Amino acid sequence: MTTGAAGSGGNGMAGRPSHGTAVATRTKVARKRPDLYRVLLLNDDYTPMEFVVHVLMRFFNKNEEEATHVMLHVHHHGVGECGIYTFEIAETKVTQVMDLARENQHPLQCVMEKK
Ligand code: TYC
């Protein structure tokens, strides 16, 4: 826990001593759920299917069957979802995919979009 004297509940010092001393009071903090981003793969005519399956297994924790399913979805529909993440994680995944594709001279494109 990083924020509160009272841990996850917040409202750490709502109670007050009976002798009139001033005491710091914390009101419960409403932490909002983080924005989420879809990471998408785009189809192209040149990237080998096996490379796309490899990418999905390596960076998106898919097994071979799941990865093949996503790859074929992209192949047939033009775009497909690899996973849903918070901003920094989604950005890292996109960079990892794009770097590996470039290193291997494949035109594979990976993008993120806010949910
Ligand atoms: N269309 C590619 C082919 O026929 C395969 C492919 C699938 C490429 C998914 C990119 O995101 C992709 N070799």
mmCIF file of C-alpha atoms and ligand atoms in Angstrom, residues 41-50 52 70-76 78-80 108-109, ligand 1:
data_model
loop_
_atom_site.group_PDB
_atom_site.id
_atom_site.type_symbol
_atom_site.label_atom_id
_atom_site.label_comp_id
_atom_site.label_asym_id
_atom_site.label_seq_id
_atom_site.Cartn_x
_atom_site.Cartn_y
_atom_site.Cartn_z
ATOM 1 C CA LEU A 41 -2.788 -6.722 -34.893
ATOM 2 C CA LEU A 42 -3.451 -5.671 -38.472
ATOM 3 C CA ASN A 43 -3.406 -7.979 -41.445
ATOM 4 C CA ASP A 44 -0.973 -7.653 -44.332
ATOM 5 C CA ASP A 45 -0.112 -9.852 -47.310
ATOM 6 C CA TYR A 46 3.524 -10.597 -46.427
ATOM 7 C CA THR A 47 4.104 -11.380 -42.759
ATOM 8 C CA PRO A 48 4.288 -15.178 -42.404
ATOM 9 C CA MET A 49 1.493 -16.767 -40.399
ATOM 10 C CA GLU A 50 4.041 -18.581 -38.219
ATOM 11 C CA VAL A 52 2.313 -13.847 -36.143
ATOM 12 C CA VAL A 70 -6.253 -14.942 -33.272
ATOM 13 C CA MET A 71 -3.879 -14.986 -36.259
ATOM 14 C CA LEU A 72 -6.522 -16.563 -38.515
ATOM 15 C CA HIS A 73 -9.107 -14.046 -37.273
ATOM 16 C CA VAL A 74 -6.779 -11.208 -38.310
ATOM 17 C CA HIS A 75 -5.993 -12.928 -41.608
ATOM 18 C CA HIS A 76 -9.706 -13.199 -42.457
ATOM 19 C CA GLY A 78 -8.218 -7.566 -41.230
ATOM 20 C CA VAL A 79 -7.807 -6.800 -37.544
ATOM 21 C CA GLY A 80 -7.898 -8.696 -34.266
ATOM 22 C CA LEU A 108 3.353 -6.449 -39.442
ATOM 23 C CA GLN A 109 1.530 -3.575 -37.763
HETATM 24 N N1 TYC B 1 -2.054 -12.455 -44.177
HETATM 25 C C1 TYC B 1 -0.772 -13.038 -43.809
HETATM 26 C C2 TYC B 1 -0.420 -14.147 -44.780
HETATM 27 O O1 TYC B 1 -1.256 -14.591 -45.539
HETATM 28 C C3 TYC B 1 -0.794 -13.607 -42.382
HETATM 29 C C4 TYC B 1 -1.009 -12.540 -41.345
HETATM 30 C C5 TYC B 1 -1.894 -12.771 -40.303
HETATM 31 C C6 TYC B 1 -0.299 -11.343 -41.371
HETATM 32 C C7 TYC B 1 -2.087 -11.820 -39.313
HETATM 33 C C8 TYC B 1 -0.486 -10.385 -40.404
HETATM 34 O O2 TYC B 1 -1.552 -9.682 -38.370
HETATM 35 C C9 TYC B 1 -1.369 -10.623 -39.365
HETATM 36 N N2 TYC B 1 0.833 -14.583 -44.738
#
